[in-house]
PDB file of C-alpha atoms in Angstrom:
ATOM      1  CA  GLY A1375       7.153  -3.563 -26.445  1.00 57.00           C
ATOM      2  CA  HIS A1376       6.038  -6.472 -24.419  1.00 64.00           C
ATOM      3  CA  LYS A1377       3.440  -9.256 -24.633  1.00 71.00           C
ATOM      4  CA  TRP A1378       2.558 -12.431 -22.800  1.00 70.00           C
ATOM      5  CA  SER A1379       1.541 -15.337 -24.958  1.00 79.00           C
ATOM      6  CA  ILE A1380      -1.015 -17.770 -23.472  1.00 77.00           C
ATOM      7  CA  GLN A1381      -1.983 -21.226 -24.667  1.00 80.00           C
ATOM      8  CA  ILE A1382      -5.095 -22.768 -22.961  1.00 79.00           C
ATOM      9  CA  LYS A1383      -6.118 -26.388 -23.603  1.00 82.00           C
ATOM     10  CA  TYR A1384      -9.413 -27.423 -22.102  1.00 85.00           C
ATOM     11  CA  ASN A1385     -10.121 -30.899 -20.837  1.00 90.00           C
ATOM     12  CA  PRO A1386     -12.643 -32.787 -22.984  1.00 93.00           C
ATOM     13  CA  MET A1387     -16.133 -31.257 -22.311  1.00 94.00           C
ATOM     14  CA  THR A1388     -19.758 -32.283 -22.745  1.00 95.00           C
ATOM     15  CA  ARG A1389     -21.808 -30.089 -25.049  1.00 94.00           C
ATOM     16  CA  ASP A1390     -23.404 -28.313 -22.155  1.00 95.00           C
ATOM     17  CA  ASP A1391     -19.964 -27.297 -20.849  1.00 94.00           C
ATOM     18  CA  PHE A1392     -18.577 -26.482 -24.236  1.00 92.00           C
ATOM     19  CA  GLU A1393     -21.184 -24.277 -25.738  1.00 91.00           C
ATOM     20  CA  PRO A1394     -21.038 -21.320 -23.300  1.00 91.00           C
ATOM     21  CA  VAL A1395     -17.220 -21.110 -23.658  1.00 86.00           C
ATOM     22  CA  PHE A1396     -17.128 -21.448 -27.500  1.00 86.00           C
ATOM     23  CA  ASN A1397     -20.006 -19.019 -27.994  1.00 86.00           C
ATOM     24  CA  PHE A1398     -18.383 -16.417 -25.702  1.00 84.00           C
ATOM     25  CA  LEU A1399     -15.264 -16.571 -27.976  1.00 81.00           C
ATOM     26  CA  LEU A1400     -17.407 -16.370 -31.119  1.00 80.00           C
ATOM     27  CA  GLU A1401     -18.995 -13.201 -29.788  1.00 80.00           C
ATOM     28  CA  LYS A1402     -15.503 -11.751 -29.376  1.00 71.00           C
ATOM     29  CA  ASN A1403     -14.930 -11.802 -33.165  1.00 64.00           C
ATOM     30  CA  GLY A1404     -11.495 -13.246 -33.042  1.00 63.00           C
ATOM     31  CA  ARG A1405      -8.745 -10.626 -32.658  1.00 67.00           C
ATOM     32  CA  LEU A1406     -11.030  -7.593 -32.564  1.00 71.00           C
ATOM     33  CA  ASN A1407     -12.268  -7.640 -28.999  1.00 79.00           C
ATOM     34  CA  PRO A1408     -10.156  -8.211 -25.873  1.00 81.00           C
ATOM     35  CA  PHE A1409     -11.374 -10.045 -22.789  1.00 81.00           C
ATOM     36  CA  PHE A1410     -10.090 -11.063 -19.401  1.00 82.00           C
ATOM     37  CA  VAL A1411      -8.845 -14.474 -18.170  1.00 81.00           C
ATOM     38  CA  LYS A1412      -7.701 -15.656 -14.750  1.00 82.00           C
ATOM     39  CA  LEU A1413      -4.957 -18.260 -15.118  1.00 79.00           C
ATOM     40  CA  PRO A1414      -5.296 -20.973 -12.550  1.00 78.00           C
ATOM     41  CA  GLN A1415      -1.562 -20.967 -11.774  1.00 80.00           C
ATOM     42  CA  GLN A1416      -1.654 -17.229 -11.127  1.00 81.00           C
ATOM     43  CA  ALA A1417      -5.034 -16.952  -9.399  1.00 83.00           C
ATOM     44  CA  THR A1418      -3.280 -16.626  -6.014  1.00 85.00           C
ATOM     45  CA  SER A1419       0.165 -16.038  -4.659  1.00 88.00           C
ATOM     46  CA  ARG A1420       2.570 -18.957  -4.265  1.00 88.00           C
ATOM     47  CA  ASN A1421       2.802 -17.946  -0.593  1.00 90.00           C
ATOM     48  CA  ALA A1422      -0.147 -19.403   1.264  1.00 89.00           C
ATOM     49  CA  ALA A1423       0.639 -17.124   4.311  1.00 89.00           C
ATOM     50  CA  PHE A1424       0.361 -14.065   2.015  1.00 89.00           C
ATOM     51  CA  VAL A1425      -2.955 -15.378   0.649  1.00 89.00           C
ATOM     52  CA  SER A1426      -4.438 -16.102   4.098  1.00 87.00           C
ATOM     53  CA  ALA A1427      -3.333 -12.661   5.457  1.00 88.00           C
ATOM     54  CA  ASN A1428      -5.414 -11.158   2.580  1.00 88.00           C
ATOM     55  CA  PRO A1429      -3.821  -7.697   2.843  1.00 89.00           C
ATOM     56  CA  THR A1430      -4.983  -4.652   0.878  1.00 93.00           C
ATOM     57  CA  ILE A1431      -1.807  -3.642  -0.930  1.00 95.00           C
ATOM     58  CA  THR A1432      -1.433  -0.111  -2.359  1.00 96.00           C
ATOM     59  CA  THR A1433       1.376   1.823  -3.867  1.00 96.00           C
ATOM     60  CA  ALA A1434       3.290   3.808  -1.191  1.00 95.00           C
ATOM     61  CA  THR A1435       4.693   6.271  -3.691  1.00 93.00           C
ATOM     62  CA  THR A1436       3.983   7.378  -7.256  1.00 94.00           C
ATOM     63  CA  GLY A1437       5.576   5.249  -9.987  1.00 93.00           C
ATOM     64  CA  ALA A1438       6.771   6.656 -13.274  1.00 94.00           C
ATOM     65  CA  ALA A1439       6.101   4.892 -16.541  1.00 92.00           C
ATOM     66  CA  GLY A1440       9.073   2.749 -17.258  1.00 92.00           C
ATOM     67  CA  ALA A1441       9.867   1.972 -13.625  1.00 94.00           C
ATOM     68  CA  GLY A1442      10.716  -1.648 -12.721  1.00 94.00           C
ATOM     69  CA  VAL A1443      10.286  -1.348  -8.927  1.00 94.00           C
ATOM     70  CA  ILE A1444       7.645   0.233  -6.810  1.00 95.00           C
ATOM     71  CA  LEU A1445       7.264   0.667  -3.029  1.00 94.00           C
ATOM     72  CA  GLN A1446       4.086  -1.024  -1.803  1.00 95.00           C
ATOM     73  CA  ALA A1447       2.262  -0.537   1.456  1.00 95.00           C
ATOM     74  CA  GLY A1448      -0.210  -2.494   3.485  1.00 94.00           C
ATOM     75  CA  HIS A1449       1.887  -5.635   3.927  1.00 91.00           C
ATOM     76  CA  ASN A1450       1.877  -7.629   7.071  1.00 88.00           C
ATOM     77  CA  THR A1451       4.933  -6.897   9.342  1.00 87.00           C
ATOM     78  CA  THR A1452       5.746 -10.568   9.317  1.00 86.00           C
ATOM     79  CA  GLU A1453       8.139 -11.149   6.371  1.00 83.00           C
ATOM     80  CA  ALA A1454       6.731 -14.623   5.808  1.00 86.00           C
ATOM     81  CA  THR A1455       3.569 -12.995   4.544  1.00 89.00           C
ATOM     82  CA  GLN A1456       4.644 -11.323   1.349  1.00 93.00           C
ATOM     83  CA  PRO A1457       4.348 -11.932  -2.347  1.00 94.00           C
ATOM     84  CA  GLN A1458       6.892 -14.282  -4.029  1.00 94.00           C
ATOM     85  CA  PRO A1459       8.868 -14.077  -7.331  1.00 95.00           C
ATOM     86  CA  GLY A1460       6.635 -15.495 -10.037  1.00 93.00           C
ATOM     87  CA  ASP A1461       3.408 -13.998  -8.591  1.00 94.00           C
ATOM     88  CA  MET A1462       1.642 -11.668 -10.791  1.00 93.00           C
ATOM     89  CA  PHE A1463      -0.375  -8.532 -10.007  1.00 94.00           C
ATOM     90  CA  THR A1464      -2.336  -5.738 -11.699  1.00 92.00           C
ATOM     91  CA  ILE A1465      -2.741  -2.195 -10.653  1.00 94.00           C
ATOM     92  CA  ALA A1466      -6.134  -0.430 -10.231  1.00 92.00           C
ATOM     93  CA  ASP A1467      -5.498   3.356 -10.260  1.00 92.00           C
ATOM     94  CA  SER A1468      -8.566   5.588  -9.798  1.00 90.00           C
ATOM     95  CA  ASN A1469      -6.559   8.233 -11.700  1.00 88.00           C
ATOM     96  CA  ASP A1470      -6.112   5.910 -14.787  1.00 88.00           C
ATOM     97  CA  SER A1471      -8.750   3.306 -15.680  1.00 85.00           C
ATOM     98  CA  LEU A1472      -6.762   2.330 -18.854  1.00 83.00           C
ATOM     99  CA  HIS A1473      -4.020   0.700 -16.840  1.00 85.00           C
ATOM    100  CA  THR A1474      -4.748  -2.963 -17.314  1.00 81.00           C
ATOM    101  CA  LYS A1475      -1.257  -4.457 -17.710  1.00 85.00           C
ATOM    102  CA  ALA A1476      -0.230  -7.569 -15.736  1.00 88.00           C
ATOM    103  CA  TYR A1477       3.091  -7.571 -14.012  1.00 92.00           C
ATOM    104  CA  ARG A1478       5.258 -10.576 -12.765  1.00 93.00           C
ATOM    105  CA  VAL A1479       7.210 -10.270  -9.517  1.00 96.00           C
ATOM    106  CA  THR A1480      10.921 -10.819  -9.927  1.00 96.00           C
ATOM    107  CA  ARG A1481      12.165  -9.855  -6.418  1.00 94.00           C
ATOM    108  CA  VAL A1482      10.820  -8.577  -3.108  1.00 94.00           C
ATOM    109  CA  LEU A1483      12.814  -6.598  -0.517  1.00 93.00           C
ATOM    110  CA  SER A1484      11.555  -5.946   2.986  1.00 91.00           C
ATOM    111  CA  ASN A1485      12.816  -3.793   5.865  1.00 91.00           C
ATOM    112  CA  ALA A1486      15.134  -6.609   6.906  1.00 88.00           C
ATOM    113  CA  THR A1487      16.315  -7.649   3.411  1.00 88.00           C
ATOM    114  CA  TYR A1488      16.734  -4.079   2.040  1.00 88.00           C
ATOM    115  CA  GLN A1489      19.899  -3.337   0.181  1.00 82.00           C
ATOM    116  CA  SER A1490      21.514   0.067  -0.197  1.00 75.00           C
ATOM    117  CA  GLY A1491      20.260   2.583  -2.806  1.00 70.00           C
ATOM    118  CA  GLY A1492      16.995   4.229  -2.260  1.00 70.00           C
ATOM    119  CA  THR A1493      14.545   4.507   0.651  1.00 78.00           C
ATOM    120  CA  GLN A1494      14.465   1.573   3.062  1.00 87.00           C
ATOM    121  CA  PRO A1495      10.879   0.259   3.326  1.00 92.00           C
ATOM    122  CA  SER A1496       9.108   0.253   6.737  1.00 91.00           C
ATOM    123  CA  THR A1497       8.069  -3.132   8.236  1.00 92.00           C
ATOM    124  CA  SER A1498       4.686  -2.955   6.492  1.00 93.00           C
ATOM    125  CA  GLN A1499       6.138  -1.957   3.072  1.00 94.00           C
ATOM    126  CA  ARG A1500       7.897  -3.900   0.424  1.00 94.00           C
ATOM    127  CA  LEU A1501      10.082  -2.898  -2.528  1.00 94.00           C
ATOM    128  CA  VAL A1502       8.578  -5.067  -5.318  1.00 95.00           C
ATOM    129  CA  TYR A1503      10.640  -5.551  -8.514  1.00 95.00           C
ATOM    130  CA  PHE A1504       8.631  -6.766 -11.554  1.00 95.00           C
ATOM    131  CA  THR A1505       8.620  -7.272 -15.327  1.00 92.00           C
ATOM    132  CA  PRO A1506       7.685  -5.721 -17.657  1.00 91.00           C
ATOM    133  CA  HIS A1507       8.365  -2.180 -16.412  1.00 93.00           C
ATOM    134  CA  LEU A1508       5.339   0.042 -15.635  1.00 93.00           C
ATOM    135  CA  GLN A1509       3.293   0.626 -18.748  1.00 88.00           C
ATOM    136  CA  ARG A1510       1.802   3.901 -17.396  1.00 91.00           C
ATOM    137  CA  ALA A1511       2.484   6.233 -14.460  1.00 94.00           C
ATOM    138  CA  VAL A1512       0.912   5.171 -11.197  1.00 95.00           C
ATOM    139  CA  ALA A1513      -0.459   7.370  -8.447  1.00 95.00           C
ATOM    140  CA  GLN A1514       0.251   6.879  -4.770  1.00 96.00           C
ATOM    141  CA  GLY A1515      -2.480   4.846  -3.150  1.00 95.00           C
ATOM    142  CA  ALA A1516      -3.361   2.721  -6.239  1.00 96.00           C
ATOM    143  CA  THR A1517      -4.398  -0.820  -5.427  1.00 95.00           C
ATOM    144  CA  CYS A1518      -2.089  -3.761  -6.347  1.00 95.00           C
ATOM    145  CA  ASP A1519      -4.249  -6.897  -6.869  1.00 93.00           C
ATOM    146  CA  TYR A1520      -2.316 -10.151  -6.503  1.00 93.00           C
ATOM    147  CA  THR A1521      -5.388 -12.132  -7.831  1.00 90.00           C
ATOM    148  CA  PRO A1522      -5.062 -10.680 -11.335  1.00 87.00           C
ATOM    149  CA  VAL A1523      -7.189 -11.094 -14.393  1.00 85.00           C
ATOM    150  CA  ILE A1524      -5.229 -10.592 -17.511  1.00 80.00           C
ATOM    151  CA  ARG A1525      -6.490  -8.718 -20.569  1.00 79.00           C
ATOM    152  CA  VAL A1526      -6.015 -10.930 -23.663  1.00 80.00           C
ATOM    153  CA  MET A1527      -6.942 -11.022 -27.368  1.00 79.00           C
ATOM    154  CA  LEU A1528      -7.185 -14.141 -29.550  1.00 80.00           C
ATOM    155  CA  LYS A1529      -4.244 -14.716 -31.843  1.00 78.00           C
ATOM    156  CA  ASN A1530      -6.516 -15.949 -34.657  1.00 73.00           C
ATOM    157  CA  ASP A1531      -9.889 -15.067 -35.942  1.00 67.00           C
ATOM    158  CA  VAL A1532     -10.880 -18.730 -36.488  1.00 63.00           C
ATOM    159  CA  SER A1533     -11.810 -20.940 -33.604  1.00 71.00           C
ATOM    160  CA  SER A1534     -12.122 -24.690 -34.030  1.00 77.00           C
ATOM    161  CA  TYR A1535     -12.891 -27.700 -32.065  1.00 85.00           C
ATOM    162  CA  SER A1536     -13.123 -31.380 -32.468  1.00 89.00           C
ATOM    163  CA  LEU A1537     -15.661 -33.972 -31.358  1.00 90.00           C
ATOM    164  CA  GLY A1538     -14.119 -37.101 -29.980  1.00 88.00           C
ATOM    165  CA  THR A1539     -15.410 -40.592 -30.478  1.00 88.00           C
ATOM    166  CA  ASN A1540     -16.577 -40.410 -26.770  1.00 92.00           C
ATOM    167  CA  ASN A1541     -18.868 -37.572 -27.830  1.00 92.00           C
ATOM    168  CA  LEU A1542     -16.825 -35.031 -25.846  1.00 94.00           C
ATOM    169  CA  PHE A1543     -15.641 -31.648 -27.334  1.00 92.00           C
ATOM    170  CA  GLU A1544     -12.003 -30.971 -27.455  1.00 89.00           C
ATOM    171  CA  PHE A1545     -10.816 -27.366 -27.648  1.00 83.00           C
ATOM    172  CA  SER A1546      -7.901 -25.080 -27.067  1.00 82.00           C
ATOM    173  CA  LEU A1547      -7.141 -21.422 -27.743  1.00 77.00           C
ATOM    174  CA  SER A1548      -4.088 -19.275 -28.188  1.00 78.00           C
ATOM    175  CA  SER A1549      -4.257 -15.696 -26.914  1.00 72.00           C
ATOM    176  CA  VAL A1550      -1.862 -12.892 -26.256  1.00 64.00           C
ATOM    177  CA  SER A1551      -2.035 -10.165 -23.637  1.00 62.00           C
ATOM    178  CA  TYR A1552      -1.889  -6.805 -25.280  1.00 51.00           C
ATOM    179  CA  THR A1553       1.417  -5.220 -26.121  1.00 43.00           C
ATOM    180  CA  HIS A1554       2.622  -1.780 -25.365  1.00 43.00           C
ATOM    181  CA  LEU A1555       5.625   0.369 -26.332  1.00 39.00           C
ATOM    182  CA  THR A1556       7.997   1.714 -23.885  1.00 40.00           C
ATOM    183  CA  LEU A1557       9.402   4.878 -25.458  1.00 39.00           C
ATOM    184  CA  PRO A1558      12.889   6.056 -24.513  1.00 39.00           C
TER     185      PRO A1558
END
């Protein structure tokens, strides 16, 4: 199995800023209903050239459940415009709407940096290694989104806050992205 644990601490907020966030979480009924978050540090790639190129990245081949690498197409032929280790992505597969797992890039190989064992990517393809391994099988042509939203659930049913002496609300939450089992 695999899970990401996320701790989010909000800056002190006025009541007008606090109420929409807190009431949204109350509607989620604690651990019963998942929702999506976009983490600021994962909102875009660490590589500004990759972000400004804004390519549409797709899977160049199918990917079997349990695979830890996938060939991606649609990359710029310039190697400087590729995702970096630490970047996260999700996969939107029209054949499988239940695939909502987030993946973290651990290594990227291009045509020039390719190492033996497998098919060498073309200049517009990249072999992207990631963790955790694919939760579900992926069809060729599925979209890889490097501006991911991550599906999470609250760790606790109870949400609390404090009101500071400055009349500002202080609040944090712990959540976990959903887990999955990888069967042998």
